[in-house]
XYZ file of C-alpha atoms in Angstrom:
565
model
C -21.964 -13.873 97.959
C -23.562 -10.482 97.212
C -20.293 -8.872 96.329
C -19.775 -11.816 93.847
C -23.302 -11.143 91.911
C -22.522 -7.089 91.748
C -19.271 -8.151 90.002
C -21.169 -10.841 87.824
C -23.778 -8.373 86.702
C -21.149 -5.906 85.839
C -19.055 -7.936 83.919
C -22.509 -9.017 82.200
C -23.249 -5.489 81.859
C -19.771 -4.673 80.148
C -19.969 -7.913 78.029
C -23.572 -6.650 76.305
C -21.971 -2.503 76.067
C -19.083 -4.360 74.014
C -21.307 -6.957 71.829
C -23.307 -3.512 70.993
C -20.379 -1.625 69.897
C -18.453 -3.978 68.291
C -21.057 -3.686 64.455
C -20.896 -0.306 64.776
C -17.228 0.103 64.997
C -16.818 -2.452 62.233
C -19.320 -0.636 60.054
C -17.258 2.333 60.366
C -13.633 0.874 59.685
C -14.291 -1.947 57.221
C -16.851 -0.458 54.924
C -16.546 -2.125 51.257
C -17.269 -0.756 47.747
C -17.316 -1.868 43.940
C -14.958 -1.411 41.503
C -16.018 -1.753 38.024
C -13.605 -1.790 35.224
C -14.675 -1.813 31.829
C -12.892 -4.959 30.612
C -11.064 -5.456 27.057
C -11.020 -9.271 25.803
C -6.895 -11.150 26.292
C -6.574 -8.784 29.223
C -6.346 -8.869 32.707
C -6.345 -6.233 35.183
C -4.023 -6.785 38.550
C -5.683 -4.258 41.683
C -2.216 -3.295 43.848
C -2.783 -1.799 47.563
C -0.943 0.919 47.523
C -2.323 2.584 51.008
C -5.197 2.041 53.363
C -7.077 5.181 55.977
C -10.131 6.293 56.958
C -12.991 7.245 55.565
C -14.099 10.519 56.100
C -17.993 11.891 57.288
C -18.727 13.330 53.952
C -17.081 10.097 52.111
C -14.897 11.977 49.816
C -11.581 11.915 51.427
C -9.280 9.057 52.646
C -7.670 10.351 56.037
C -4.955 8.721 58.217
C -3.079 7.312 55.822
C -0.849 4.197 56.040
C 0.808 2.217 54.040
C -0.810 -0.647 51.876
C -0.573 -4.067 51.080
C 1.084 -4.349 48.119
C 3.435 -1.315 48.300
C 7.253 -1.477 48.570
C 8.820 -1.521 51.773
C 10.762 2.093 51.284
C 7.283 3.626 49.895
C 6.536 6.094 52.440
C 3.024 8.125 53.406
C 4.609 11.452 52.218
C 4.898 9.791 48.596
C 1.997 8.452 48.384
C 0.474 12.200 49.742
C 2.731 13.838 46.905
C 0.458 11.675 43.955
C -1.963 14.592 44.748
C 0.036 16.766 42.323
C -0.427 14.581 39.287
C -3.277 13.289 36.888
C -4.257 10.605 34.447
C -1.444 8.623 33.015
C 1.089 10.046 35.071
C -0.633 9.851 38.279
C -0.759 5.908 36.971
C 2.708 5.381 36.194
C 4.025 7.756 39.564
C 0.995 5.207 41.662
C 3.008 1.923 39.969
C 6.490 3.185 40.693
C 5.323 2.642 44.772
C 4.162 -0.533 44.427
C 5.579 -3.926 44.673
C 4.536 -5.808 40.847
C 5.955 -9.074 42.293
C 3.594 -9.282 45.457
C 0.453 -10.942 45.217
C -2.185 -8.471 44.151
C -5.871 -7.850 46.533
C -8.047 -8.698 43.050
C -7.573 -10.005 39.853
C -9.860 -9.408 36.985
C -10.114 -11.449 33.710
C -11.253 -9.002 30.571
C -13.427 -10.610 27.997
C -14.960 -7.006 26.671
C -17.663 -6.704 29.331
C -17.600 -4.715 32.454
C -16.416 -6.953 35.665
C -15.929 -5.777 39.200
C -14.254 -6.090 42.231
C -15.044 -5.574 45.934
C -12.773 -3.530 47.640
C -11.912 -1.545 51.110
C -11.264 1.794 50.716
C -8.204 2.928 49.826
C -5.475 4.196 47.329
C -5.180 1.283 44.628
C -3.012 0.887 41.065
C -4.746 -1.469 38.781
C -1.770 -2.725 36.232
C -3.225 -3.637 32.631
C -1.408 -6.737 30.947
C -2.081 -9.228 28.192
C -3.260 -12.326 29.370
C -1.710 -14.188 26.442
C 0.912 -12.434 24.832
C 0.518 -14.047 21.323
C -2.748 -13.058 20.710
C -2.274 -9.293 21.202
C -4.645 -7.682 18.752
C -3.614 -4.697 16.563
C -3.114 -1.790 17.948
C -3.894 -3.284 21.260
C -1.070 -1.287 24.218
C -1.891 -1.513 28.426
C -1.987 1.092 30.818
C -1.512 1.568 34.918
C -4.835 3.159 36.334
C -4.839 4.805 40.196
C -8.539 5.085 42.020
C -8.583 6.669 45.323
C -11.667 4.131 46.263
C -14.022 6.276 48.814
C -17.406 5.069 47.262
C -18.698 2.969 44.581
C -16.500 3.418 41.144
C -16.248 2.839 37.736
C -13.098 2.812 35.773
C -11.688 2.467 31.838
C -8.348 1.629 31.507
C -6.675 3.902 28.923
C -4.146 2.439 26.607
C -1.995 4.222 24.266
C -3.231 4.796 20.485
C -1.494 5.037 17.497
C -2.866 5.359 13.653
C -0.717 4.745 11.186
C -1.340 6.291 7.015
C 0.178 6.187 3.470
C -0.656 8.456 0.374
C 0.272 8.599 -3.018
C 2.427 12.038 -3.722
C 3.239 11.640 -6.744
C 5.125 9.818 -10.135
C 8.619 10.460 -11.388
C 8.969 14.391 -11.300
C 5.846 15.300 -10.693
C 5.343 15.325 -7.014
C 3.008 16.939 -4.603
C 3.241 16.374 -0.681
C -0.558 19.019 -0.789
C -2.237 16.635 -2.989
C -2.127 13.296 -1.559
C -4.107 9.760 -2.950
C -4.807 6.236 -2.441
C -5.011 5.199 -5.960
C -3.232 6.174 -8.804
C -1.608 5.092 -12.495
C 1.905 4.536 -13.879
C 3.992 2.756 -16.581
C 6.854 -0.046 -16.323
C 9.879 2.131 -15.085
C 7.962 4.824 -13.640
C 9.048 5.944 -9.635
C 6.371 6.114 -7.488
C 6.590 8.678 -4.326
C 4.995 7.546 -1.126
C 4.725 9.172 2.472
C 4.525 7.248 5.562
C 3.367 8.557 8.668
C 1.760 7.686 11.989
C 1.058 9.524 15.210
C 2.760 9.745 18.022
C 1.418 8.002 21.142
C 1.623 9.562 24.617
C 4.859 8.206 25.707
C 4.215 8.696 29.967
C 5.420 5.939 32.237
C 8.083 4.927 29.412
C 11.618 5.819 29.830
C 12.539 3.823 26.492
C 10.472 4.049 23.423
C 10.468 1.798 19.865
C 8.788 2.947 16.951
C 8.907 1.739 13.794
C 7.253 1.778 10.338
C 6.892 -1.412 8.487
C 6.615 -1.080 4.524
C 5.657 -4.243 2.386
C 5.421 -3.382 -1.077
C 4.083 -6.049 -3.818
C 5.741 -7.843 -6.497
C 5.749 -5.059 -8.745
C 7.221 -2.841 -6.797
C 11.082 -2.349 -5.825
C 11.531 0.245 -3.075
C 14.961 2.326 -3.608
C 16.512 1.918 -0.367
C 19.016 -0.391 1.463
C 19.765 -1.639 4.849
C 22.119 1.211 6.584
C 20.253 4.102 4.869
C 19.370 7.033 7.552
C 16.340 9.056 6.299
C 15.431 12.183 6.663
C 11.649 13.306 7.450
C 10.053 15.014 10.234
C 6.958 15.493 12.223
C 4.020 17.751 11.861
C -0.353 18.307 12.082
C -1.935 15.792 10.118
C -5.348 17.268 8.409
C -7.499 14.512 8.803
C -9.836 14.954 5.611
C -7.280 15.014 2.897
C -4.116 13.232 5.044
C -1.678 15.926 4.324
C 0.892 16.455 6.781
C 1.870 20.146 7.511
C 5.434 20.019 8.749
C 7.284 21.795 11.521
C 9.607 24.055 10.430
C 12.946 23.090 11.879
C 11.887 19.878 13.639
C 13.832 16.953 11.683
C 13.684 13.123 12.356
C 15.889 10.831 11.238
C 14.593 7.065 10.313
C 16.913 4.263 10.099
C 16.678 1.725 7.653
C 17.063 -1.729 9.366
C 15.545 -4.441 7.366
C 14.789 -4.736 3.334
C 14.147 -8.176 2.850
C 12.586 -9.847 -0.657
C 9.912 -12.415 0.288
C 10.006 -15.931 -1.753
C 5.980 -14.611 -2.686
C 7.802 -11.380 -4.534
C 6.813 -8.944 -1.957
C 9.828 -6.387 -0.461
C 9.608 -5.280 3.576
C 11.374 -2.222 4.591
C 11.582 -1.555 7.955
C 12.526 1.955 9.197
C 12.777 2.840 13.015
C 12.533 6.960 14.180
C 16.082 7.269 15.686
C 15.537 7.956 19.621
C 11.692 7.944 19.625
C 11.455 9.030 22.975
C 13.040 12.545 22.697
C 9.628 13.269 20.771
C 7.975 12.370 24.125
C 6.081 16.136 24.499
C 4.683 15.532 20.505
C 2.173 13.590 21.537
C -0.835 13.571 18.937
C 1.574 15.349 16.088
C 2.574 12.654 13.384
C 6.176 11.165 11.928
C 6.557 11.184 8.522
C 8.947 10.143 6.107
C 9.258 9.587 2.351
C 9.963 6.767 0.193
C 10.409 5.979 -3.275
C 9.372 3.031 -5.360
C 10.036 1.753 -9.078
C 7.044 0.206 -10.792
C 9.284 -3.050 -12.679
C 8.164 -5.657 -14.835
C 6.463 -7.783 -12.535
C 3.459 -4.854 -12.017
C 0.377 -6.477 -11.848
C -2.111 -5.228 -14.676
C -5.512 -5.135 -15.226
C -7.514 -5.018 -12.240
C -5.044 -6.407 -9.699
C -3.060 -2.736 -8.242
C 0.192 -2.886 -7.164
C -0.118 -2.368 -3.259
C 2.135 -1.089 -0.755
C 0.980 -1.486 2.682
C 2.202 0.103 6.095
C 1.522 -0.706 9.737
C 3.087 0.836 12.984
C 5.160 -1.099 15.243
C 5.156 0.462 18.704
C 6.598 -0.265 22.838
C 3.077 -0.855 24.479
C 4.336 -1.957 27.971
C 5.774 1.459 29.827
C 8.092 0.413 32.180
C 9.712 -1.927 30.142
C 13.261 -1.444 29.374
C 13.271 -1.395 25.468
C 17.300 -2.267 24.154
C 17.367 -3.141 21.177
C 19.520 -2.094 18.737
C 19.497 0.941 15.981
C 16.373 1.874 17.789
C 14.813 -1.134 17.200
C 13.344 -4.051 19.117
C 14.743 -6.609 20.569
C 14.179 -10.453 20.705
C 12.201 -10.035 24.325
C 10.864 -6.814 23.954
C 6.728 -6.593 24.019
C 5.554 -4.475 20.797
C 2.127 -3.194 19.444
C 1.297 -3.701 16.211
C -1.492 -1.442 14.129
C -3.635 -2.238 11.633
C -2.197 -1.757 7.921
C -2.625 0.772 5.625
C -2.666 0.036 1.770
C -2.233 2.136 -1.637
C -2.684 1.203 -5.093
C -0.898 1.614 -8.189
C -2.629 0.316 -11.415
C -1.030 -0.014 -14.801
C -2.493 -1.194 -17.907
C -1.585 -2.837 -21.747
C -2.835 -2.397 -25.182
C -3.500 -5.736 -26.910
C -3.568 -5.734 -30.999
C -4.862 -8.315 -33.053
C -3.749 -8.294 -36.852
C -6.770 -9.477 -39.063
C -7.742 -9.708 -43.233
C -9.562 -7.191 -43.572
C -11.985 -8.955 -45.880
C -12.283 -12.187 -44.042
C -11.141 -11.621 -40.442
C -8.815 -13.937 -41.032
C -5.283 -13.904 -38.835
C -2.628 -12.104 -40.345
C 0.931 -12.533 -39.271
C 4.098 -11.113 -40.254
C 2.993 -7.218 -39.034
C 5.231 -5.164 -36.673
C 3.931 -2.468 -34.528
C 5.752 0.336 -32.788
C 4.843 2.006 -29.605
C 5.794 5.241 -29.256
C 4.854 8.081 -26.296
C 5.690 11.803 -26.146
C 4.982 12.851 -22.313
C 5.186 9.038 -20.666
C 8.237 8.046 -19.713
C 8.279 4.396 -20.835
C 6.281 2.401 -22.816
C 6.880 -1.046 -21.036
C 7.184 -4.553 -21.668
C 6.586 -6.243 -25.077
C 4.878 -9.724 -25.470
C 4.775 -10.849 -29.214
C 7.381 -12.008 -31.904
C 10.743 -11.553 -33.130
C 12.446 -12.630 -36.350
C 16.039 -13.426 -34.462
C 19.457 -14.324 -37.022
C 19.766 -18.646 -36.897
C 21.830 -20.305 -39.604
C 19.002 -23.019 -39.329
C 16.449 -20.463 -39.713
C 13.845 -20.469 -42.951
C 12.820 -16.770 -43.044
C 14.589 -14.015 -45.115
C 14.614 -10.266 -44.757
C 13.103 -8.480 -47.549
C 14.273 -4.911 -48.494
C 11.162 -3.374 -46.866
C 11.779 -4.970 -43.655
C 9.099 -8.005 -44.097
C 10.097 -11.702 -43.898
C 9.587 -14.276 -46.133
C 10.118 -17.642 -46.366
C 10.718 -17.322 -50.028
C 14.186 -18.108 -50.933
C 16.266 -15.555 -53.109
C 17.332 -16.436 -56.731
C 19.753 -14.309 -58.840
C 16.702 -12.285 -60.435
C 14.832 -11.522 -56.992
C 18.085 -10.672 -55.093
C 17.909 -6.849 -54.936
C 14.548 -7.389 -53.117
C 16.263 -8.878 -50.137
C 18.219 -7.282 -47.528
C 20.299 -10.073 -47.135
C 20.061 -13.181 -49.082
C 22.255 -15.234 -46.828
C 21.159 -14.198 -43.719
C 18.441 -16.445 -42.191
C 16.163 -15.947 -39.034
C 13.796 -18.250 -37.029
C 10.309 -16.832 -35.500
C 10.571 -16.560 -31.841
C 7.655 -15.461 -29.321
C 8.952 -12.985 -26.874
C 8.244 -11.795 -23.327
C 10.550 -9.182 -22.649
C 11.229 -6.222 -20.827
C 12.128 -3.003 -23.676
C 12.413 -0.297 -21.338
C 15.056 1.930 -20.054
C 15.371 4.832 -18.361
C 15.558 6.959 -21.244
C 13.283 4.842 -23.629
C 9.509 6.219 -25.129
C 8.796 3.729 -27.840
C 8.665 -0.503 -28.214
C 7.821 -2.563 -31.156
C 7.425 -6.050 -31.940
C 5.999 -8.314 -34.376
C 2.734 -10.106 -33.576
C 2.443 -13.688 -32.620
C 1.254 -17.075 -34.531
C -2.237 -15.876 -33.412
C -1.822 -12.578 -34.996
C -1.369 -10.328 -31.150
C 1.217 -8.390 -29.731
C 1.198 -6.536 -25.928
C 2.625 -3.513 -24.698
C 2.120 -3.862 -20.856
C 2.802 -1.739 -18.368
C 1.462 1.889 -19.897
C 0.266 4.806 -17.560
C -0.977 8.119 -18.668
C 0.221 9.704 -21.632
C -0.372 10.279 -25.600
C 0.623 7.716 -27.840
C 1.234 6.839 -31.206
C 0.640 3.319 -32.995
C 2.587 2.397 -35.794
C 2.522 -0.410 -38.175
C 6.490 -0.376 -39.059
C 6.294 -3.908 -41.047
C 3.129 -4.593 -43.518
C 2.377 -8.400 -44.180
C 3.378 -9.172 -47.555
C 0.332 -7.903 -50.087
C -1.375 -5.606 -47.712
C -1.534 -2.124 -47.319
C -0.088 -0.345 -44.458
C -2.254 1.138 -42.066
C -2.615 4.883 -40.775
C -0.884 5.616 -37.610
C -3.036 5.737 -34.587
C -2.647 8.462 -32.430
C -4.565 8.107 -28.735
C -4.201 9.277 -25.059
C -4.216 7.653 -21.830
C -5.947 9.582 -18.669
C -6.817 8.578 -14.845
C -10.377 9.697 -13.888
C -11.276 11.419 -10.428
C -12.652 7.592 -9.843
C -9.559 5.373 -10.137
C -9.983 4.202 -13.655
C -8.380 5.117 -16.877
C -9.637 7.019 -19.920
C -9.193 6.635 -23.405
C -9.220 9.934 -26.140
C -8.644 8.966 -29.833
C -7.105 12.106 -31.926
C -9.991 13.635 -34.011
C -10.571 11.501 -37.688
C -9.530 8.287 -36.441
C -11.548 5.751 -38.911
C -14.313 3.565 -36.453
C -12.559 0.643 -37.547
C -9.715 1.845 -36.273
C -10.439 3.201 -32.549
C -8.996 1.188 -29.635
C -11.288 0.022 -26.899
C -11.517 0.385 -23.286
C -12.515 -2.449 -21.362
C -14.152 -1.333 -18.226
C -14.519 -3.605 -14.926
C -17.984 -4.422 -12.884
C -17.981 -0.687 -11.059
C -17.400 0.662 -14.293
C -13.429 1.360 -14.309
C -11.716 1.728 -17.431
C -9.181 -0.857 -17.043
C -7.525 -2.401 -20.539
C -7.346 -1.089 -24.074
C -7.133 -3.577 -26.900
C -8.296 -3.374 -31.018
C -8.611 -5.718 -33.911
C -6.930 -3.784 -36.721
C -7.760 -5.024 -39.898
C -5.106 -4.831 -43.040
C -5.984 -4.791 -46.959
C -4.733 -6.194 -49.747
C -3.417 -3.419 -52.102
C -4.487 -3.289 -55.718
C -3.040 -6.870 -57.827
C -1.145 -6.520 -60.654
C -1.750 -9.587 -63.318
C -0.182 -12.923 -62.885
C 1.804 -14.223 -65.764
C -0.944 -15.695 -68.665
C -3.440 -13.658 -68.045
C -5.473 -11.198 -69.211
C -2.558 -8.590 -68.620
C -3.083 -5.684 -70.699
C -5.167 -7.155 -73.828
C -8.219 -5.740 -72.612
C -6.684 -2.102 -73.002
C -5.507 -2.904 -76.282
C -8.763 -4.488 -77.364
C -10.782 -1.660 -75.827
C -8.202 1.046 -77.400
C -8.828 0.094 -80.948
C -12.265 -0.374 -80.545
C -12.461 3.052 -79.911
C -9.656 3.842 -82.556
C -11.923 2.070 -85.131
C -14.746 3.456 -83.927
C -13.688 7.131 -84.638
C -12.569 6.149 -88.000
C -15.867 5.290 -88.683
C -17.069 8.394 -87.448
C -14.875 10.371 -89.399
C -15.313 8.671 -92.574
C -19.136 9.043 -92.550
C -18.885 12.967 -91.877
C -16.524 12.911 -94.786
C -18.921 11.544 -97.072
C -21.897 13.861 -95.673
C -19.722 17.004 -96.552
C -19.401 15.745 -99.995
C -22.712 15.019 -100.921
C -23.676 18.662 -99.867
């Protein structure tokens, strides 16, 4: 009986030695800690095992290392030990390469913007970035792979890839400047417009494919000169980020592919250009692509104080590991893409407007044709006014002078027409009179008395009233130049001695913008000559021998006065 209550009270004694080591041992080998990820909204952050060990005395370092959880079945200790030799995304994208993306992960995080966390053993862990809804991926928005060796309490930011895309204005026609880039600028119907697109180059770690592609959309008035097949030729460079010009690299070409120039039912035109193997510029990260492109300002310009944009965005690969194949470095229909915010330029244009009046009643005048002519633009535009057009059924007549009448000829009056069986009809126009070569327009105003020459950049100019309205007298040519200010508005300079009533005028909009020129030119009637009946030339006569008398007179009395002396 005794030898049965010694082995009671030791197995008693054992029992309490065990329940009193048992929290201790589990406060050393299970200790927990926070993660805390600073969360961005239609995200959501996966936390892989990757390894599990011990926590050493000073808390810093993770010893006896074993496998994790979530990592592949081949993933051995010695590569997990090798991660030690890299950093930031690469230590990320080497961490996911070990781990198994298909096995349930330890934690799951839901990003709304705000910073959420996760409790955690200690340990290696990956936490893989992915949209949580893959249609509303915002602009610009890429994920990233993140490794934390978790020892203590920790707080992490998952870094995503950036990329910035930019467009300038470098220049019209011939006159072209890559060192003076703008946003805003001026041009006339016809004109060519230079652009450069660019956008920076991403850090391309973790990806072993690589899409990147630059999406133009030009407006209405705007018809890019390229065409599906076309193979570019820019390059890459240091983008100044004050002024946005691009300093190139000598030597260091890049070839962009045109793959897409659609026309949109709403008038605008897309290009889309893709940099030819994207991923060979891998170690450029932070440099910039660029690449020119041309555009021709047509007939459909907006004027006034709508510009003519043409926008750019960056289309980019923003899941790495992701086997990009689409084709002529493009994407394909499954492929996940970023997509940037745009970047938009503006070209302005503007018109002249005329109004013919009486110059003694303001009264509308019709039958006046004005010609636009420049010396340093290269087109003067589009024409909306009138035109006298041949039409057996017609009612007008040419004169001699180049008027109309409606005045049919008789045998004494024909050497005053030009033609006096030729008739013509009155037509409004809206037509295009450029071409590539052409620097001056005319046109006859309307029923109301205006003409319009639209689409007019910077330039000097002459106005010339090439047809007078029967009875009045034609007006002094009106010389005047067109300039851009500093401010993104255009100027107007008369020449020197241009009569007040005369001057064009510049309309200006709410910021104070010059914006359209326009003038009510008045014409006068020219001297009359008597109708038929009239006082004609009696009054001469009566006057002349009034004043023939009147010296006889004079004459005769001085006679007389001689004689009586």
């Amino acid at each position: 009986m005794k030898r049965i209550k010694k082995i009671a009270s030791l197995l008693l004694a054992l029992v309490m030695a065990m329940a009193m080591t048992l929290p201790a041992f589990a406060a050393e080998t299970d200790p927990t800690y926070t993660l805390k990820i600073k969360t961005v909204a239609n995200h959501t952050y996966k936390i892989y095992q990757l390894a599990t060990g011990d926590i050493s005395s000073d808390g810093n370092t993770l010893s006896n290392i074993e496998v994790g959880k979530n990592a592949k079945t081949d993933t051995t200790v010695g590569q997990i030990k090798e991660l030690k030799n890299k950093e930031g995304a690469k230590l990320g994208d080497a961490a996911y390469a070990l781990i198994n993306p298909n096995s349930e992960p330890i934690g799951t995080v839901t990003g709304d913007g705000e910073e959420k966390s996760a409790t955690l053993s200690g340990g290696y862990y990956v936490v893989v970035d992915t949209f949580t809804s893959s249609a509303d991926v915002a602009e610009g928005d890429s994920i990233s792979r993140t490794m934390v060796q978790l020892v203590a309490d920790a707080k992490i930011t998952p870094k995503t890839i950036t990329v910035e895309p930019d467009k300038k204005i470098t220049g019209v026609n011939d006159d072209v400047n890559q060192n003076n880039p703008t946003d805003t600028n001026s041009a006339a119907i016809g004109d060519v417009i230079t652009y450069r697109l660019a956008g920076s180059i991403p850090d391309m770690t973790g990806y072993t494919s690589f899409r990147y592609v630059l999406l133009d959309t030009a407006s209405k008035g705007l018809e890019p000169k390229v065409k599906v097949d076309d193979v570019l030729t820019g390059g890459l460079g240091t983008r100044d980020s004050n002024s946005g010009v691009i300093t190139p690299e000598a030597g260091r070409e890049v070839k962009y592919r045109v793959n897409e120039v659609t026309k949109n039912t709403d008038g605008t035109t897309v290009v889309r250009l893709a940099v030819v193997n994207a991923i060979s510029y891998a170690n450029d990260t932070n440099k910039w692509f660029y690449v020119d492109i041309q555009a021709t300002l047509t007939e459909e310009a907006d004027v006034v104080k709508i510009p003519n944009t043409n926008k750019v965005k960056v289309i980019f690969s923003n899941v790495p590991g992701h086997d990009y194949k689409g084709d002529n470095d493009d994407f394909g229909p499954n492929d996940p893409e970023g997509t940037t915010v745009e970047v938009t330029v503006n070209t302005y244009t503007t018109e002249l407007t005329l109004n013919k009046v009486d110059g003694a009643n303001n009264a509308v005048l019709t039958g006046a044709e004005f010609k636009l002519e420049s010396t340093n633009s290269k087109n003067v535009g589009y024409v909306t006014g009138q035109e006298y057009v041949l039409d057996n059924d017609g009612t007008w007549y040419k004169l001699a002078d180049g008027a109309y009448t409606q005045t049919e000829p008789t045998e004494e009056t024909a050497n005053k027409y030009a033609s006096t069986t030729d008739k013509y009809i009155l037509k409004n126009v809206d037509k295009t009179t450029y071409t590539e070569a052409q620097t001056e327009a005319q046109a006859f105003v309307d029923s109301n008395g205006k003409v319009v020459f639209t689409g007019l950049g910077i330039g000097d100019y002459k106005l010339t009233e090439v047809t007078t309205p029967d009875g009045y007298n034609t007006m002094a040519p009106i010389v005047f130049s067109i300039g851009w200010t500093k401010e993104g508005g255009f100027s107007l300079t008369m020449a020197k001695g241009t009569p007040d009533n005369m001057k064009l005028t510049l309309a200006s909009d709410e910021d104070g913008k010059g914006t359209v020129l326009s003038s009510t030119i008045p014409n006068n009637k020219g001297s009359l000559l008597p109708s038929t009946g009239g006082i004609g030339t009696t009054i001469f006569y009566i006057v002349g021998a009034v004043l023939v008398i009147g010296a006889g007179v004079i004459l005769v009395a001085k006679k007389r006065m001689s004689k009586e002396v």
